PDB file of C-alpha atoms in Angstrom:
ATOM      1  CA  GLY A 150     133.217 -57.140  82.036  1.00 71.00           C
ATOM      2  CA  ALA A 151     131.669 -56.932  78.537  1.00 88.00           C
ATOM      3  CA  VAL A 152     133.332 -53.693  77.511  1.00 94.00           C
ATOM      4  CA  VAL A 153     133.186 -52.477  73.930  1.00 96.00           C
ATOM      5  CA  SER A 154     135.259 -49.582  72.650  1.00 97.00           C
ATOM      6  CA  GLN A 155     135.008 -47.476  69.518  1.00 97.00           C
ATOM      7  CA  HIS A 156     137.576 -45.317  67.817  1.00 97.00           C
ATOM      8  CA  PRO A 157     137.462 -42.513  67.030  1.00 97.00           C
ATOM      9  CA  SER A 158     134.798 -41.035  69.279  1.00 97.00           C
ATOM     10  CA  TRP A 159     134.243 -38.237  66.809  1.00 97.00           C
ATOM     11  CA  VAL A 160     135.488 -37.392  63.338  1.00 97.00           C
ATOM     12  CA  ILE A 161     135.028 -34.533  60.922  1.00 97.00           C
ATOM     13  CA  CYS A 162     135.827 -35.111  57.272  1.00 96.00           C
ATOM     14  CA  LYS A 163     135.398 -33.480  53.898  1.00 97.00           C
ATOM     15  CA  SER A 164     132.797 -34.647  51.436  1.00 97.00           C
ATOM     16  CA  GLY A 165     134.155 -37.371  49.172  1.00 97.00           C
ATOM     17  CA  THR A 166     136.657 -38.798  51.613  1.00 97.00           C
ATOM     18  CA  SER A 167     136.469 -42.149  53.404  1.00 97.00           C
ATOM     19  CA  VAL A 168     136.342 -42.683  57.135  1.00 98.00           C
ATOM     20  CA  LYS A 169     137.110 -45.854  59.086  1.00 98.00           C
ATOM     21  CA  ILE A 170     135.565 -46.570  62.483  1.00 98.00           C
ATOM     22  CA  GLU A 171     136.865 -49.347  64.712  1.00 97.00           C
ATOM     23  CA  CYS A 172     134.866 -51.426  67.175  1.00 97.00           C
ATOM     24  CA  ARG A 173     136.649 -53.624  69.698  1.00 97.00           C
ATOM     25  CA  SER A 174     135.415 -56.035  72.341  1.00 95.00           C
ATOM     26  CA  LEU A 175     137.980 -55.547  75.096  1.00 96.00           C
ATOM     27  CA  ASP A 176     137.382 -58.441  77.461  1.00 93.00           C
ATOM     28  CA  PHE A 177     135.501 -61.013  75.445  1.00 93.00           C
ATOM     29  CA  GLN A 178     135.447 -62.509  71.996  1.00 93.00           C
ATOM     30  CA  ALA A 179     132.585 -61.831  69.644  1.00 92.00           C
ATOM     31  CA  THR A 180     131.914 -63.780  66.492  1.00 91.00           C
ATOM     32  CA  THR A 181     129.096 -61.374  65.760  1.00 94.00           C
ATOM     33  CA  MET A 182     129.140 -57.608  65.955  1.00 96.00           C
ATOM     34  CA  PHE A 183     126.560 -55.141  64.754  1.00 97.00           C
ATOM     35  CA  TRP A 184     126.640 -51.627  63.331  1.00 97.00           C
ATOM     36  CA  TYR A 185     123.876 -49.127  63.980  1.00 97.00           C
ATOM     37  CA  ARG A 186     123.290 -45.504  63.136  1.00 96.00           C
ATOM     38  CA  GLN A 187     121.264 -43.086  65.170  1.00 95.00           C
ATOM     39  CA  PHE A 188     119.915 -39.717  64.109  1.00 91.00           C
ATOM     40  CA  PRO A 189     119.162 -37.012  66.681  1.00 87.00           C
ATOM     41  CA  LYS A 190     116.125 -37.731  68.843  1.00 82.00           C
ATOM     42  CA  GLN A 191     115.670 -41.121  67.188  1.00 87.00           C
ATOM     43  CA  SER A 192     116.275 -44.723  68.102  1.00 90.00           C
ATOM     44  CA  LEU A 193     118.985 -47.030  66.824  1.00 94.00           C
ATOM     45  CA  MET A 194     118.678 -48.388  63.313  1.00 94.00           C
ATOM     46  CA  LEU A 195     120.516 -51.593  62.484  1.00 95.00           C
ATOM     47  CA  MET A 196     122.720 -51.217  59.427  1.00 96.00           C
ATOM     48  CA  ALA A 197     124.494 -54.553  59.219  1.00 96.00           C
ATOM     49  CA  THR A 198     125.601 -57.676  61.008  1.00 95.00           C
ATOM     50  CA  SER A 199     129.341 -58.246  61.034  1.00 92.00           C
ATOM     51  CA  ASN A 200     130.417 -61.887  61.116  1.00 90.00           C
ATOM     52  CA  GLU A 201     133.970 -62.896  61.945  1.00 89.00           C
ATOM     53  CA  GLY A 202     135.627 -64.530  58.972  1.00 86.00           C
ATOM     54  CA  SER A 203     132.733 -64.038  56.576  1.00 88.00           C
ATOM     55  CA  LYS A 204     130.859 -61.347  54.711  1.00 91.00           C
ATOM     56  CA  ALA A 205     128.666 -58.900  56.543  1.00 94.00           C
ATOM     57  CA  THR A 206     124.905 -59.064  56.214  1.00 94.00           C
ATOM     58  CA  TYR A 207     123.297 -55.735  55.392  1.00 96.00           C
ATOM     59  CA  GLU A 208     119.810 -54.580  56.247  1.00 94.00           C
ATOM     60  CA  GLN A 209     117.448 -53.569  53.503  1.00 93.00           C
ATOM     61  CA  GLY A 210     118.237 -50.139  52.122  1.00 94.00           C
ATOM     62  CA  VAL A 211     121.835 -50.039  53.371  1.00 95.00           C
ATOM     63  CA  GLU A 212     124.396 -49.799  50.562  1.00 94.00           C
ATOM     64  CA  LYS A 213     127.078 -52.418  51.104  1.00 94.00           C
ATOM     65  CA  ASP A 214     129.496 -50.691  48.741  1.00 95.00           C
ATOM     66  CA  LYS A 215     129.213 -47.480  50.694  1.00 96.00           C
ATOM     67  CA  PHE A 216     129.459 -48.956  54.161  1.00 97.00           C
ATOM     68  CA  LEU A 217     132.279 -51.482  54.058  1.00 96.00           C
ATOM     69  CA  ILE A 218     132.505 -53.830  57.006  1.00 95.00           C
ATOM     70  CA  ASN A 219     135.430 -56.022  57.930  1.00 92.00           C
ATOM     71  CA  HIS A 220     135.492 -58.422  60.893  1.00 91.00           C
ATOM     72  CA  ALA A 221     138.985 -59.829  60.693  1.00 84.00           C
ATOM     73  CA  SER A 222     139.295 -61.053  64.270  1.00 91.00           C
ATOM     74  CA  LEU A 223     137.106 -62.089  67.189  1.00 92.00           C
ATOM     75  CA  THR A 224     137.635 -58.720  68.866  1.00 94.00           C
ATOM     76  CA  LEU A 225     137.648 -56.220  66.023  1.00 95.00           C
ATOM     77  CA  SER A 226     135.163 -55.039  63.437  1.00 96.00           C
ATOM     78  CA  THR A 227     135.622 -51.981  61.243  1.00 96.00           C
ATOM     79  CA  LEU A 228     133.115 -49.848  59.373  1.00 97.00           C
ATOM     80  CA  THR A 229     134.397 -47.723  56.511  1.00 97.00           C
ATOM     81  CA  VAL A 230     132.135 -45.015  55.163  1.00 98.00           C
ATOM     82  CA  THR A 231     133.322 -44.531  51.588  1.00 97.00           C
ATOM     83  CA  SER A 232     132.928 -41.302  49.634  1.00 97.00           C
ATOM     84  CA  ALA A 233     131.183 -39.706  52.554  1.00 97.00           C
ATOM     85  CA  HIS A 234     128.545 -37.041  51.981  1.00 96.00           C
ATOM     86  CA  PRO A 235     126.866 -34.644  54.413  1.00 96.00           C
ATOM     87  CA  GLU A 236     123.808 -36.913  54.631  1.00 95.00           C
ATOM     88  CA  ASP A 237     126.077 -39.620  56.089  1.00 96.00           C
ATOM     89  CA  SER A 238     126.614 -37.428  59.128  1.00 96.00           C
ATOM     90  CA  SER A 239     125.251 -39.359  62.068  1.00 96.00           C
ATOM     91  CA  PHE A 240     126.056 -41.153  65.304  1.00 97.00           C
ATOM     92  CA  TYR A 241     127.416 -44.620  64.506  1.00 98.00           C
ATOM     93  CA  ILE A 242     127.272 -47.228  67.250  1.00 98.00           C
ATOM     94  CA  CYS A 243     128.606 -50.769  67.254  1.00 97.00           C
ATOM     95  CA  SER A 244     127.729 -53.660  69.511  1.00 96.00           C
ATOM     96  CA  ALA A 245     129.250 -57.035  70.225  1.00 95.00           C
ATOM     97  CA  ARG A 246     127.169 -60.083  70.985  1.00 92.00           C
ATOM     98  CA  ILE A 247     127.853 -62.585  73.729  1.00 90.00           C
ATOM     99  CA  THR A 248     126.537 -65.840  72.316  1.00 86.00           C
ATOM    100  CA  SER A 249     125.832 -67.635  75.595  1.00 85.00           C
ATOM    101  CA  THR A 250     123.444 -64.943  76.845  1.00 82.00           C
ATOM    102  CA  ASP A 251     122.294 -63.579  73.474  1.00 82.00           C
ATOM    103  CA  THR A 252     123.072 -60.119  74.809  1.00 86.00           C
ATOM    104  CA  GLN A 253     124.583 -57.204  72.927  1.00 91.00           C
ATOM    105  CA  TYR A 254     126.957 -54.751  74.566  1.00 93.00           C
ATOM    106  CA  PHE A 255     127.349 -51.395  72.921  1.00 95.00           C
ATOM    107  CA  GLY A 256     130.286 -49.163  72.221  1.00 97.00           C
ATOM    108  CA  PRO A 257     130.244 -45.466  73.146  1.00 96.00           C
ATOM    109  CA  GLY A 258     129.503 -44.403  69.581  1.00 97.00           C
ATOM    110  CA  THR A 259     131.285 -42.344  66.943  1.00 98.00           C
ATOM    111  CA  ARG A 260     129.985 -38.953  65.871  1.00 97.00           C
ATOM    112  CA  LEU A 261     130.654 -38.464  62.159  1.00 97.00           C
ATOM    113  CA  THR A 262     130.304 -35.030  60.629  1.00 97.00           C
ATOM    114  CA  VAL A 263     130.809 -34.680  56.883  1.00 97.00           C
ATOM    115  CA  LEU A 264     131.380 -31.140  55.658  1.00 96.00           C
TER     116      LEU A 264
ATOM    117  CA  THR B 412     111.612 -56.582  60.781  1.00 59.00           C
ATOM    118  CA  GLN B 413     109.894 -57.178  64.121  1.00 65.00           C
ATOM    119  CA  LEU B 414     108.376 -53.915  65.298  1.00 84.00           C
ATOM    120  CA  LEU B 415     108.359 -52.770  68.898  1.00 92.00           C
ATOM    121  CA  GLU B 416     106.093 -49.963  69.978  1.00 93.00           C
ATOM    122  CA  GLN B 417     107.369 -48.052  72.963  1.00 95.00           C
ATOM    123  CA  SER B 418     105.270 -45.613  74.963  1.00 95.00           C
ATOM    124  CA  PRO B 419     105.157 -42.931  76.033  1.00 96.00           C
ATOM    125  CA  GLN B 420     107.642 -41.097  73.845  1.00 94.00           C
ATOM    126  CA  PHE B 421     108.286 -38.444  76.475  1.00 96.00           C
ATOM    127  CA  LEU B 422     107.801 -38.479  80.234  1.00 96.00           C
ATOM    128  CA  SER B 423     108.469 -35.593  82.599  1.00 97.00           C
ATOM    129  CA  ILE B 424     107.871 -36.140  86.290  1.00 96.00           C
ATOM    130  CA  GLN B 425     108.787 -34.695  89.654  1.00 97.00           C
ATOM    131  CA  GLU B 426     111.426 -36.293  91.834  1.00 97.00           C
ATOM    132  CA  GLY B 427     109.864 -38.961  94.043  1.00 97.00           C
ATOM    133  CA  GLU B 428     107.089 -39.910  91.631  1.00 97.00           C
ATOM    134  CA  ASN B 429     106.767 -43.281  89.949  1.00 98.00           C
ATOM    135  CA  LEU B 430     106.799 -43.962  86.223  1.00 97.00           C
ATOM    136  CA  THR B 431     106.168 -46.826  83.834  1.00 98.00           C
ATOM    137  CA  VAL B 432     107.395 -47.310  80.285  1.00 98.00           C
ATOM    138  CA  TYR B 433     105.745 -49.834  78.010  1.00 97.00           C
ATOM    139  CA  CYS B 434     107.058 -51.874  75.128  1.00 97.00           C
ATOM    140  CA  ASN B 435     104.604 -53.811  72.954  1.00 95.00           C
ATOM    141  CA  SER B 436     104.770 -55.967  69.862  1.00 93.00           C
ATOM    142  CA  SER B 437     102.719 -58.464  67.909  1.00 92.00           C
ATOM    143  CA  SER B 438     105.853 -60.580  67.520  1.00 91.00           C
ATOM    144  CA  VAL B 439     107.376 -63.051  69.948  1.00 92.00           C
ATOM    145  CA  PHE B 440     110.952 -62.411  71.027  1.00 91.00           C
ATOM    146  CA  SER B 441     113.485 -64.866  72.402  1.00 89.00           C
ATOM    147  CA  SER B 442     114.483 -62.220  74.936  1.00 90.00           C
ATOM    148  CA  LEU B 443     113.958 -58.552  75.587  1.00 93.00           C
ATOM    149  CA  GLN B 444     116.532 -56.069  76.738  1.00 94.00           C
ATOM    150  CA  TRP B 445     116.249 -52.644  78.303  1.00 96.00           C
ATOM    151  CA  TYR B 446     118.920 -50.026  77.781  1.00 96.00           C
ATOM    152  CA  ARG B 447     119.509 -46.520  79.009  1.00 96.00           C
ATOM    153  CA  GLN B 448     121.320 -44.018  76.826  1.00 95.00           C
ATOM    154  CA  GLU B 449     122.831 -40.668  77.745  1.00 92.00           C
ATOM    155  CA  PRO B 450     123.316 -37.984  75.060  1.00 90.00           C
ATOM    156  CA  GLY B 451     126.405 -38.639  72.949  1.00 91.00           C
ATOM    157  CA  GLU B 452     126.986 -42.091  74.419  1.00 94.00           C
ATOM    158  CA  GLY B 453     126.131 -45.657  73.535  1.00 94.00           C
ATOM    159  CA  PRO B 454     123.249 -47.539  75.178  1.00 95.00           C
ATOM    160  CA  VAL B 455     124.043 -49.217  78.485  1.00 94.00           C
ATOM    161  CA  LEU B 456     122.365 -52.528  79.232  1.00 93.00           C
ATOM    162  CA  LEU B 457     120.052 -52.471  82.242  1.00 95.00           C
ATOM    163  CA  VAL B 458     118.527 -55.929  82.097  1.00 94.00           C
ATOM    164  CA  THR B 459     117.736 -58.911  79.890  1.00 92.00           C
ATOM    165  CA  VAL B 460     114.492 -60.805  80.403  1.00 93.00           C
ATOM    166  CA  VAL B 461     114.125 -64.205  78.819  1.00 92.00           C
ATOM    167  CA  THR B 462     111.254 -66.159  80.341  1.00 93.00           C
ATOM    168  CA  GLY B 463     107.609 -65.272  79.797  1.00 94.00           C
ATOM    169  CA  GLY B 464     106.176 -63.758  82.972  1.00 95.00           C
ATOM    170  CA  GLU B 465     109.614 -62.996  84.333  1.00 95.00           C
ATOM    171  CA  VAL B 466     110.054 -60.104  86.755  1.00 97.00           C
ATOM    172  CA  LYS B 467     113.459 -58.632  87.512  1.00 97.00           C
ATOM    173  CA  LYS B 468     114.320 -55.923  89.987  1.00 97.00           C
ATOM    174  CA  LEU B 469     117.310 -53.647  89.866  1.00 95.00           C
ATOM    175  CA  LYS B 470     117.166 -51.373  92.915  1.00 95.00           C
ATOM    176  CA  ARG B 471     114.255 -49.009  92.164  1.00 97.00           C
ATOM    177  CA  LEU B 472     113.712 -50.426  88.661  1.00 97.00           C
ATOM    178  CA  THR B 473     111.330 -53.303  88.024  1.00 98.00           C
ATOM    179  CA  PHE B 474     111.186 -55.050  84.665  1.00 97.00           C
ATOM    180  CA  GLN B 475     108.444 -57.402  83.513  1.00 97.00           C
ATOM    181  CA  PHE B 476     108.303 -59.665  80.484  1.00 96.00           C
ATOM    182  CA  GLY B 477     104.827 -60.601  79.271  1.00 95.00           C
ATOM    183  CA  ASP B 478     103.670 -64.191  79.480  1.00 94.00           C
ATOM    184  CA  ALA B 479     103.618 -64.465  75.686  1.00 94.00           C
ATOM    185  CA  ARG B 480     107.037 -62.786  75.364  1.00 93.00           C
ATOM    186  CA  LYS B 481     105.580 -60.028  73.196  1.00 93.00           C
ATOM    187  CA  ASP B 482     105.599 -57.126  75.620  1.00 93.00           C
ATOM    188  CA  SER B 483     107.501 -55.702  78.523  1.00 96.00           C
ATOM    189  CA  SER B 484     107.393 -52.854  81.006  1.00 97.00           C
ATOM    190  CA  LEU B 485     109.875 -50.851  83.022  1.00 98.00           C
ATOM    191  CA  HIS B 486     108.693 -49.328  86.288  1.00 98.00           C
ATOM    192  CA  ILE B 487     110.769 -46.857  88.269  1.00 97.00           C
ATOM    193  CA  THR B 488     109.813 -46.201  91.873  1.00 98.00           C
ATOM    194  CA  ALA B 489     110.588 -42.872  93.546  1.00 98.00           C
ATOM    195  CA  ALA B 490     112.362 -41.478  90.513  1.00 97.00           C
ATOM    196  CA  GLN B 491     115.452 -39.350  91.014  1.00 97.00           C
ATOM    197  CA  PRO B 492     117.077 -36.744  88.734  1.00 96.00           C
ATOM    198  CA  GLY B 493     119.814 -39.288  88.038  1.00 95.00           C
ATOM    199  CA  ASP B 494     117.210 -41.477  86.309  1.00 96.00           C
ATOM    200  CA  THR B 495     116.908 -38.895  83.545  1.00 96.00           C
ATOM    201  CA  GLY B 496     117.799 -40.357  80.165  1.00 95.00           C
ATOM    202  CA  LEU B 497     116.597 -42.164  77.063  1.00 95.00           C
ATOM    203  CA  TYR B 498     115.224 -45.615  77.819  1.00 97.00           C
ATOM    204  CA  LEU B 499     115.196 -48.126  74.997  1.00 96.00           C
ATOM    205  CA  CYS B 500     113.630 -51.544  74.803  1.00 96.00           C
ATOM    206  CA  ALA B 501     114.974 -54.041  72.294  1.00 95.00           C
ATOM    207  CA  GLY B 502     113.595 -57.417  71.317  1.00 92.00           C
ATOM    208  CA  ALA B 503     115.948 -60.191  70.254  1.00 89.00           C
ATOM    209  CA  TYR B 504     115.161 -62.268  67.164  1.00 86.00           C
ATOM    210  CA  ASP B 505     117.449 -64.162  64.798  1.00 83.00           C
ATOM    211  CA  TYR B 506     120.482 -62.918  66.768  1.00 85.00           C
ATOM    212  CA  LYS B 507     119.510 -59.305  66.028  1.00 90.00           C
ATOM    213  CA  LEU B 508     117.839 -56.607  68.093  1.00 92.00           C
ATOM    214  CA  SER B 509     114.811 -54.608  67.100  1.00 91.00           C
ATOM    215  CA  PHE B 510     114.643 -51.357  69.028  1.00 93.00           C
ATOM    216  CA  GLY B 511     111.652 -49.416  70.170  1.00 94.00           C
ATOM    217  CA  ALA B 512     111.562 -45.687  69.441  1.00 93.00           C
ATOM    218  CA  GLY B 513     112.696 -44.856  72.960  1.00 95.00           C
ATOM    219  CA  THR B 514     111.241 -42.961  75.891  1.00 96.00           C
ATOM    220  CA  THR B 515     112.875 -39.738  77.003  1.00 95.00           C
ATOM    221  CA  VAL B 516     112.494 -39.510  80.768  1.00 97.00           C
ATOM    222  CA  THR B 517     113.088 -36.252  82.594  1.00 97.00           C
ATOM    223  CA  VAL B 518     112.995 -36.204  86.385  1.00 97.00           C
ATOM    224  CA  ARG B 519     112.758 -32.704  87.826  1.00 96.00           C
ATOM    225  CA  ALA B 520     114.341 -31.962  91.177  1.00 95.00           C
TER     226      ALA B 520
END
């Protein structure tokens, strides 16, 4: 149980284009999902908290207009990187929270490369 | 932001040896989670500790949560090459997780 999927697993795009990443909780419902980014050899950095049916909450320093988050259902959150630039290249990981145990389960990550 | 200091950053040991990873903070967490991450994959949950002083065992892995719920340790007995990976501790607060910097463990055959 507690499986989280991400799609795509990797994506290469041109500078200036937008990329959408999906995060799904496959066998449970999650009112709260989270988006992280991870640079090579570093730990996970929380970008934003995605709340079902309401606006996402962004961490300090994360541009909400650049990283658009939508959590339209209890099993799906999407992160759209708008007008991507090479410095946005990173490993993006989502997680879904099980409320009863206050535990987050992570997706397999999406490798974004912006040329 | 609640900071978690994880040490050591790197650990390279021979198969059969024991190792301990530490996670310390000045903040109190409602729970603390340990994850293991392979390159190019997401973190996989190993354990969640909730109660101060709690000890949990998962085969050769032993996890402790400090009495004050500010620190934790992960001990691996008789490490095997399959234990190689990035170990991350994460403290829960306000429904979020604050991650330590991670410990890269390499177990040589």
